[in-house]
Tab-separated table of C-alpha atoms in Angstrom:
chain	number	residue	atom	x	y	z
A	239	UNK	CA	26.698	120.213	42.601
A	240	UNK	CA	30.292	120.261	41.552
A	241	UNK	CA	29.728	123.871	40.196
A	242	UNK	CA	29.175	124.809	43.736
A	243	UNK	CA	31.762	122.940	45.361
A	244	UNK	CA	29.497	120.269	46.946
A	245	UNK	CA	30.246	117.201	44.762
A	246	UNK	CA	27.741	115.191	42.776
A	247	UNK	CA	24.617	114.717	44.560
A	248	UNK	CA	24.077	111.075	45.648
A	249	UNK	CA	20.258	111.391	45.586
A	250	UNK	CA	20.484	112.462	41.952
A	251	UNK	CA	22.530	109.521	41.064
A	252	UNK	CA	20.193	107.190	43.011
A	253	UNK	CA	17.263	108.624	41.255
A	254	UNK	CA	18.746	108.008	37.947
A	255	UNK	CA	19.687	104.594	38.969
A	256	UNK	CA	16.161	103.898	40.250
A	257	UNK	CA	14.581	105.196	37.005
A	258	UNK	CA	16.894	103.193	34.796
A	259	UNK	CA	15.302	100.326	33.119
A	260	UNK	CA	16.904	97.165	31.516
A	261	UNK	CA	19.919	97.310	33.677
A	262	UNK	CA	21.073	100.687	32.322
A	263	UNK	CA	23.627	102.628	34.439
A	264	UNK	CA	22.862	105.887	35.715
A	265	UNK	CA	25.515	107.571	33.368
A	266	UNK	CA	23.876	105.760	30.526
A	267	UNK	CA	20.436	107.025	31.454
A	268	UNK	CA	22.011	110.575	31.831
A	269	UNK	CA	23.607	110.244	28.475
A	270	UNK	CA	20.147	109.678	26.592
A	271	UNK	CA	19.143	113.276	27.098
A	272	UNK	CA	22.539	114.885	26.313
A	273	UNK	CA	23.873	116.387	23.120
A	274	UNK	CA	26.280	114.356	21.164
A	275	UNK	CA	29.178	116.445	20.403
A	276	UNK	CA	31.656	114.220	18.506
A	277	UNK	CA	29.063	112.141	16.430
A	278	UNK	CA	30.221	108.894	18.020
A	279	UNK	CA	28.760	109.538	21.451
A	280	UNK	CA	32.239	109.575	22.735
A	281	UNK	CA	31.635	113.168	24.369
A	282	UNK	CA	28.163	114.060	25.491
A	283	UNK	CA	27.170	117.670	26.632
A	284	UNK	CA	24.492	119.236	28.766
A	285	UNK	CA	24.236	122.976	29.180
A	286	UNK	CA	23.506	123.957	32.844
A	287	UNK	CA	24.114	127.814	32.182
A	288	UNK	CA	24.649	129.413	28.762
A	289	UNK	CA	27.529	131.452	28.103
A	290	UNK	CA	28.031	134.549	25.775
A	291	UNK	CA	30.247	135.636	23.104
A	292	UNK	CA	32.535	133.501	20.761
A	293	UNK	CA	33.364	129.825	21.117
A	294	UNK	CA	36.750	128.812	22.296
A	295	UNK	CA	39.156	128.750	19.329
A	296	UNK	CA	41.846	126.158	18.646
A	297	UNK	CA	45.081	126.504	20.760
A	298	UNK	CA	43.559	129.057	23.046
A	299	UNK	CA	44.505	129.464	26.575
A	300	UNK	CA	41.469	128.886	29.002
A	301	UNK	CA	40.653	129.619	32.561
A	302	UNK	CA	38.229	126.909	33.625
A	303	UNK	CA	37.001	125.296	36.732
A	304	UNK	CA	36.189	121.656	36.671
A	305	UNK	CA	35.516	118.669	38.728
A	306	UNK	CA	35.732	114.914	37.537
A	307	UNK	CA	33.432	111.981	38.954
A	308	UNK	CA	33.290	108.309	38.717
A	309	UNK	CA	30.108	106.626	38.469
A	310	UNK	CA	28.360	105.853	41.673
A	311	UNK	CA	30.681	108.324	43.400
A	312	UNK	CA	29.578	111.703	44.843
A	313	UNK	CA	33.068	113.130	45.454
A	314	UNK	CA	35.359	114.227	42.683
A	315	UNK	CA	38.400	112.324	41.779
A	316	UNK	CA	39.890	115.647	40.400
A	317	UNK	CA	39.010	119.120	40.983
A	318	UNK	CA	40.283	122.651	41.005
A	319	UNK	CA	37.046	124.189	42.122
A	320	UNK	CA	38.454	125.310	45.392
A	321	UNK	CA	41.349	127.107	44.001
A	322	UNK	CA	40.889	130.892	44.300
A	323	UNK	CA	42.825	131.567	40.951
A	324	UNK	CA	42.758	128.881	38.736
A	325	UNK	CA	45.705	128.420	36.528
A	326	UNK	CA	45.733	129.491	32.765
A	327	UNK	CA	46.082	126.377	30.562
A	328	UNK	CA	46.761	126.222	27.017
A	329	UNK	CA	44.673	123.853	24.854
A	330	UNK	CA	46.843	121.008	23.027
A	331	UNK	CA	49.561	121.476	25.540
A	332	UNK	CA	48.510	121.633	29.138
A	333	UNK	CA	45.268	119.896	28.867
A	334	UNK	CA	45.850	116.260	28.025
A	335	UNK	CA	42.374	114.726	28.473
A	336	UNK	CA	41.041	114.601	25.037
A	337	UNK	CA	37.446	114.699	25.988
A	338	UNK	CA	38.091	117.772	28.298
A	339	UNK	CA	39.568	119.600	25.152
A	340	UNK	CA	36.834	118.850	22.892
A	341	UNK	CA	34.277	119.823	25.369
A	342	UNK	CA	36.103	123.342	25.895
A	343	UNK	CA	36.194	123.994	22.189
A	344	UNK	CA	32.236	123.963	22.421
A	345	UNK	CA	31.989	126.400	25.177
A	346	UNK	CA	31.474	130.115	25.427
A	347	UNK	CA	32.807	132.554	28.231
A	348	UNK	CA	30.701	132.191	31.412
A	349	UNK	CA	29.153	128.943	30.331
A	350	UNK	CA	28.570	125.975	32.793
A	351	UNK	CA	28.098	122.537	31.445
A	352	UNK	CA	28.227	119.028	32.232
A	353	UNK	CA	30.031	116.326	30.013
A	354	UNK	CA	30.265	112.458	29.823
A	355	UNK	CA	33.413	111.123	28.442
A	356	UNK	CA	33.440	107.438	27.230
A	357	UNK	CA	37.032	105.535	27.915
A	358	UNK	CA	38.425	106.387	24.392
A	359	UNK	CA	38.111	110.167	25.296
A	360	UNK	CA	39.133	109.749	28.848
A	361	UNK	CA	41.531	107.349	30.431
A	362	UNK	CA	41.472	104.390	27.938
A	363	UNK	CA	41.125	100.746	28.621
A	364	UNK	CA	43.772	100.672	31.259
A	365	UNK	CA	42.465	103.613	33.374
A	366	UNK	CA	44.668	105.459	35.699
A	367	UNK	CA	45.329	103.284	38.726
A	368	UNK	CA	44.620	103.473	41.694
A	369	UNK	CA	41.946	106.294	41.036
A	370	UNK	CA	40.441	105.362	37.802
A	371	UNK	CA	39.557	101.915	36.861
A	372	UNK	CA	39.906	100.441	33.565
A	373	UNK	CA	37.231	101.237	30.916
A	374	UNK	CA	35.668	104.004	33.074
A	375	UNK	CA	33.292	106.532	31.800
A	376	UNK	CA	33.860	109.790	33.595
A	377	UNK	CA	31.604	112.901	34.190
A	378	UNK	CA	33.043	116.249	34.223
A	379	UNK	CA	31.318	119.539	35.050
A	380	UNK	CA	33.126	122.497	33.736
A	381	UNK	CA	32.758	126.357	34.057
A	382	UNK	CA	34.609	128.447	31.502
A	383	UNK	CA	35.609	131.606	33.304
A	384	UNK	CA	37.567	133.110	30.311
A	385	UNK	CA	39.790	132.508	27.439
A	386	UNK	CA	42.521	134.162	25.418
A	387	UNK	CA	43.176	133.595	21.812
A	388	UNK	CA	46.866	133.072	22.269
A	389	UNK	CA	47.008	131.338	18.784
A	390	UNK	CA	46.363	134.638	17.014
A	391	UNK	CA	49.341	136.252	18.953
A	392	UNK	CA	51.655	133.208	18.018
A	393	UNK	CA	50.778	133.693	14.422
A	394	UNK	CA	51.695	137.456	14.836
A	395	UNK	CA	54.893	137.174	16.478
A	396	UNK	CA	55.980	134.687	13.874
A	397	UNK	CA	55.725	137.213	11.196
A	398	UNK	CA	58.588	139.331	10.179
A	399	UNK	CA	58.536	143.100	11.060
A	400	UNK	CA	57.455	144.118	7.736
A	401	UNK	CA	54.751	141.532	7.670
A	402	UNK	CA	53.382	142.846	10.979
A	403	UNK	CA	53.239	146.338	9.737
A	404	UNK	CA	50.756	145.117	6.902
A	405	UNK	CA	48.656	142.968	9.538
A	406	UNK	CA	45.000	144.163	9.415
A	407	UNK	CA	44.202	146.770	12.018
A	408	UNK	CA	41.532	144.827	13.703
A	409	UNK	CA	43.610	141.848	14.100
A	410	UNK	CA	46.424	143.792	15.394
A	411	UNK	CA	44.383	145.387	17.939
A	412	UNK	CA	43.117	141.944	18.941
A	413	UNK	CA	46.610	140.765	19.439
A	414	UNK	CA	47.466	143.695	21.647
A	415	UNK	CA	44.267	143.197	23.629
A	416	UNK	CA	45.181	139.467	24.236
A	417	UNK	CA	48.691	140.506	25.402
A	418	UNK	CA	46.955	142.814	27.856
A	419	UNK	CA	44.606	140.317	29.029
A	420	UNK	CA	47.536	137.887	29.532
A	421	UNK	CA	49.209	140.700	31.585
A	422	UNK	CA	45.904	141.186	33.550
A	423	UNK	CA	45.864	137.650	34.393
A	424	UNK	CA	49.524	137.396	35.492
A	425	UNK	CA	48.936	140.594	37.477
A	426	UNK	CA	46.044	139.046	39.516
A	427	UNK	CA	48.538	136.254	40.268
A	428	UNK	CA	51.057	138.714	41.847
A	429	UNK	CA	53.413	137.876	38.981
A	430	UNK	CA	54.266	141.624	38.325
A	431	UNK	CA	57.398	141.011	36.206
A	432	UNK	CA	55.940	138.675	33.938
A	433	UNK	CA	52.717	140.938	33.598
A	434	UNK	CA	55.034	143.864	32.837
A	435	UNK	CA	56.501	141.810	29.953
A	436	UNK	CA	53.045	141.215	28.522
A	437	UNK	CA	52.059	144.926	28.774
A	438	UNK	CA	55.185	146.006	27.127
A	439	UNK	CA	54.513	143.543	24.237
A	440	UNK	CA	51.277	145.071	23.843
A	441	UNK	CA	52.712	148.790	23.956
A	442	UNK	CA	55.343	147.715	21.366
A	443	UNK	CA	52.645	146.421	18.979
A	444	UNK	CA	50.532	149.604	19.285
A	445	UNK	CA	53.278	152.216	19.308
A	446	UNK	CA	54.977	150.959	16.151
A	447	UNK	CA	51.895	151.143	13.970
A	448	UNK	CA	51.659	154.613	12.320
A	449	UNK	CA	48.169	155.718	11.502
A	450	UNK	CA	45.742	158.472	11.313
A	451	UNK	CA	42.017	159.421	11.691
A	452	UNK	CA	39.646	156.870	13.088
A	453	UNK	CA	42.323	154.323	13.135
A	454	UNK	CA	44.470	156.247	15.408
A	455	UNK	CA	41.644	156.937	17.783
A	456	UNK	CA	41.142	153.177	18.204
A	457	UNK	CA	44.967	152.797	18.724
A	458	UNK	CA	45.035	155.568	21.305
A	459	UNK	CA	42.131	154.042	23.178
A	460	UNK	CA	44.077	150.714	23.478
A	461	UNK	CA	47.512	152.471	24.335
A	462	UNK	CA	45.723	154.326	27.172
A	463	UNK	CA	44.669	151.135	28.900
A	464	UNK	CA	48.105	149.589	28.413
A	465	UNK	CA	49.928	152.591	29.733
A	466	UNK	CA	47.795	152.681	32.843
A	467	UNK	CA	48.521	149.040	33.462
A	468	UNK	CA	52.112	149.548	33.001
A	469	UNK	CA	52.158	152.530	35.515
A	470	UNK	CA	50.213	150.495	38.151
A	471	UNK	CA	52.618	147.450	37.600
A	472	UNK	CA	55.675	149.565	38.066
A	473	UNK	CA	54.232	150.965	41.267
A	474	UNK	CA	53.800	147.373	42.420
A	475	UNK	CA	57.438	146.755	41.527
A	476	UNK	CA	58.306	149.781	43.613
A	477	UNK	CA	59.763	151.837	40.385
A	478	UNK	CA	57.945	154.940	40.941
A	479	UNK	CA	60.060	156.883	38.201
A	480	UNK	CA	58.789	154.345	35.647
A	481	UNK	CA	55.425	154.426	37.022
A	482	UNK	CA	55.448	158.263	36.368
A	483	UNK	CA	56.655	157.907	32.947
A	484	UNK	CA	53.896	155.778	31.916
A	485	UNK	CA	51.263	157.746	33.773
A	486	UNK	CA	52.397	160.848	31.878
A	487	UNK	CA	52.300	158.949	28.643
A	488	UNK	CA	48.705	158.061	29.408
A	489	UNK	CA	47.966	161.874	30.051
A	490	UNK	CA	49.358	162.797	26.778
A	491	UNK	CA	46.515	160.815	25.276
A	492	UNK	CA	43.915	162.041	27.776
A	493	UNK	CA	44.943	164.903	29.978
A	494	UNK	CA	41.860	164.543	32.295
A	495	UNK	CA	41.974	160.845	32.769
A	496	UNK	CA	41.283	160.414	36.535
A	497	UNK	CA	43.148	157.020	36.800
A	498	UNK	CA	46.326	158.613	35.037
A	499	UNK	CA	46.376	161.581	37.227
A	500	UNK	CA	45.867	159.254	40.457
A	501	UNK	CA	48.879	156.936	39.120
A	502	UNK	CA	50.984	160.013	38.718
A	503	UNK	CA	50.031	161.251	42.146
A	504	UNK	CA	51.047	157.849	43.722
A	505	UNK	CA	54.326	157.763	41.929
A	506	UNK	CA	55.198	161.308	43.108
A	507	UNK	CA	54.259	160.608	46.575
A	508	UNK	CA	56.571	157.595	46.673
A	509	UNK	CA	59.314	159.912	45.214
A	510	UNK	CA	58.594	162.446	48.145
A	511	UNK	CA	57.763	165.125	45.636
A	512	UNK	CA	54.714	166.426	47.668
A	513	UNK	CA	54.185	169.455	45.580
A	514	UNK	CA	53.695	167.483	42.334
A	515	UNK	CA	51.950	164.766	44.035
A	516	UNK	CA	49.219	167.241	45.315
A	517	UNK	CA	48.841	168.844	41.924
A	518	UNK	CA	48.180	165.472	40.483
A	519	UNK	CA	45.831	164.217	43.074
A	520	UNK	CA	43.867	167.506	43.248
A	521	UNK	CA	43.387	167.445	39.527
A	522	UNK	CA	42.342	163.622	39.916
A	523	UNK	CA	39.857	164.653	42.584
A	524	UNK	CA	38.319	167.474	40.530
A	525	UNK	CA	37.477	164.625	37.831
A	526	UNK	CA	36.236	162.295	40.364
A	527	UNK	CA	35.261	164.121	43.482
A	528	UNK	CA	33.669	161.225	45.346
A	529	UNK	CA	36.416	158.471	44.541
A	530	UNK	CA	37.417	156.974	47.678
A	531	UNK	CA	41.021	156.008	46.556
A	532	UNK	CA	41.617	159.599	45.477
A	533	UNK	CA	40.464	161.121	48.650
A	534	UNK	CA	42.412	158.532	50.827
A	535	UNK	CA	45.536	159.080	48.879
A	536	UNK	CA	45.095	162.916	49.518
A	537	UNK	CA	44.775	162.164	53.300
A	538	UNK	CA	47.796	159.944	53.040
A	539	UNK	CA	49.711	162.774	51.326
A	540	UNK	CA	48.835	165.138	54.248
A	541	UNK	CA	49.950	162.781	56.762
A	542	UNK	CA	53.399	162.089	54.952
A	543	UNK	CA	53.680	165.744	54.600
A	544	UNK	CA	53.346	166.497	58.304
A	545	UNK	CA	55.731	163.829	59.248
A	546	UNK	CA	58.165	164.955	56.624
A	547	UNK	CA	58.186	168.574	58.073
A	548	UNK	CA	58.416	167.677	61.687
A	549	UNK	CA	61.601	165.651	60.810
A	550	UNK	CA	62.905	168.597	58.904
A	551	UNK	CA	62.262	170.812	61.931
A	552	UNK	CA	63.889	168.173	64.290
A	553	UNK	CA	66.855	168.127	61.958
A	554	UNK	CA	67.399	171.788	61.744
A	555	UNK	CA	67.306	172.048	65.498
A	556	UNK	CA	70.107	169.481	65.860
A	557	UNK	CA	72.096	171.362	63.229
A	558	UNK	CA	72.031	174.700	64.888
A	559	UNK	CA	71.814	173.870	68.570
A	560	UNK	CA	75.635	173.871	69.158
A	561	UNK	CA	75.750	177.363	67.883
A	562	UNK	CA	73.986	178.630	70.885
A	563	UNK	CA	75.860	179.003	74.084
A	564	UNK	CA	75.705	180.968	77.257
A	565	UNK	CA	77.944	183.992	77.395
A	566	UNK	CA	79.189	183.141	81.019
A	567	UNK	CA	80.128	179.653	81.859
A	568	UNK	CA	78.536	179.050	85.366
A	569	UNK	CA	81.378	176.585	86.422
A	570	UNK	CA	84.501	178.278	85.197
A	571	UNK	CA	87.480	177.804	87.523
A	572	UNK	CA	90.726	179.537	87.316
A	573	UNK	CA	94.141	177.964	87.580
A	574	UNK	CA	95.904	180.543	89.619
A	575	UNK	CA	97.142	180.116	93.354
A	576	UNK	CA	93.570	180.733	94.786
A	577	UNK	CA	91.722	178.544	92.119
A	578	UNK	CA	90.730	174.912	92.274
A	579	UNK	CA	92.582	172.316	90.459
A	580	UNK	CA	90.898	169.733	88.242
A	581	UNK	CA	89.348	171.949	85.757
A	582	UNK	CA	86.974	169.581	83.859
A	583	UNK	CA	87.856	171.291	80.535
A	584	UNK	CA	91.354	170.049	80.904
A	585	UNK	CA	90.075	166.242	81.265
A	586	UNK	CA	88.142	166.809	78.240
A	587	UNK	CA	90.999	167.514	75.920
A	588	UNK	CA	91.152	171.347	76.304
A	589	UNK	CA	94.672	172.491	77.434
A	590	UNK	CA	94.779	174.167	80.818
A	591	UNK	CA	95.782	178.095	80.594
A	592	UNK	CA	99.199	179.077	81.279
A	593	UNK	CA	99.216	178.940	85.239
A	594	UNK	CA	102.715	180.127	85.572
A	595	UNK	CA	101.944	183.469	84.114
A	596	UNK	CA	98.834	183.686	86.012
A	597	UNK	CA	100.729	182.920	89.160
A	598	UNK	CA	103.264	185.601	88.622
A	599	UNK	CA	100.699	188.268	87.774
A	600	UNK	CA	97.809	186.868	90.025
A	601	UNK	CA	95.344	188.584	87.711
A	602	UNK	CA	92.809	187.532	85.293
A	603	UNK	CA	92.062	189.391	81.926
A	604	UNK	CA	90.913	192.870	82.457
A	605	UNK	CA	93.333	193.492	85.248
A	606	UNK	CA	91.205	191.914	87.910
A	607	UNK	CA	92.472	189.279	90.528
A	608	UNK	CA	91.217	185.726	90.290
A	609	UNK	CA	89.508	186.139	93.739
A	610	UNK	CA	87.718	189.291	92.442
A	611	UNK	CA	86.544	187.468	89.237
A	612	UNK	CA	85.208	184.547	91.331
A	613	UNK	CA	83.447	187.113	93.421
A	614	UNK	CA	81.886	188.744	90.444
A	615	UNK	CA	81.074	185.204	88.993
A	616	UNK	CA	79.152	184.636	92.290
A	617	UNK	CA	77.255	187.682	91.941
A	618	UNK	CA	76.379	186.704	88.368
A	619	UNK	CA	74.988	183.482	89.632
A	620	UNK	CA	72.706	185.395	92.171
A	621	UNK	CA	71.308	187.548	89.259
A	622	UNK	CA	73.887	190.396	88.890
A	623	UNK	CA	75.676	190.952	85.811
A	624	UNK	CA	79.438	190.702	85.506
A	625	UNK	CA	80.699	194.261	84.989
A	626	UNK	CA	83.404	194.938	82.343
A	627	UNK	CA	84.259	191.135	81.656
A	628	UNK	CA	83.255	189.953	78.324
A	629	UNK	CA	82.789	186.290	77.215
A	630	UNK	CA	85.786	186.649	75.084
A	631	UNK	CA	88.031	187.629	77.916
A	632	UNK	CA	86.919	184.754	80.018
A	633	UNK	CA	87.415	182.285	77.275
A	634	UNK	CA	90.836	183.777	76.432
A	635	UNK	CA	91.847	182.966	79.913
A	636	UNK	CA	90.899	179.409	79.482
A	637	UNK	CA	92.397	179.215	76.000
A	638	UNK	CA	89.022	178.272	74.248
A	639	UNK	CA	88.124	178.926	70.696
A	640	UNK	CA	85.579	181.472	70.240
A	641	UNK	CA	82.849	180.858	67.749
A	642	UNK	CA	82.125	184.182	65.899
């Protein structure tokens, strides 16, 4: 069946044709047991699976899966059954087939039904070449997934602000819920910017309505859901500051709401505020100890914090490493007559010592000759300490700055 994506069964059509008497076609035979919707047998209906709730109102926006068939053909000429996320369509604007709109206005949420449309409710006397021949009766199978009463929203936003304030509470809540549902649909389509705008419209409707008592409880319950959705949407938009703002607004309504605590924890983690993230997530875990999302986020927090501390430690080591140096340079060379030329410090931009003075005196700082200094340096290399010569004296002889 089309409802299961397999197409109209050929054996069922053949059975109808075989049972049809007096030259009646399969569709004519099928129409004899179907309900007349329009009164002129232009639209006939057979319910395959009943729905629940209210009937689709005029000018609503619908989520529907459908497949259209020509007589004697087991493959649909038009279908959206294989789409993962069907498009939301508004009656009277985006659904142009008259019979399809008439049929949808008789359906309830979750209903699966089969319809026959005569040419006057389908493609007319001319058809739609090359797919649809002239004067074709077509069969449609439709499943109503959901619908939104957008007409009520249109009427509400056409009012002035003063008129909106006097709008009945239940109708106002219905409009806000419809806007939220629009946002949910757009969110599932990954259209996060559009979803945010719908959620914000719902928030504005609810926040501008002053109320008290039982009415305020109903408004707060609706606001809580909108704030949670806004927080999640801003996380998807990678704007954790705004996500945290709406998460905290949700906590003002219900301070123990696990989902609000979880969203705030996610936002703080994105902001690398690990202490606040831990506080929110631990509170959320206290409310729902076995929630996998909360527990996994705590593990993610622990991992991020370890990485952060490792990077901090590495950065500190790099910052303070130049301050630690050896008190005696193992490769110090003097510039007196007995010393070696080509001091590597000179090639690196450090000016050489005053060799003229050293040549005249022949002594290094502390009254020692350079040869004596080299001898003591050699002793230090073999494990003995230089006696009476400080690092400051050696660096002074090389005119190097001392880090104190």
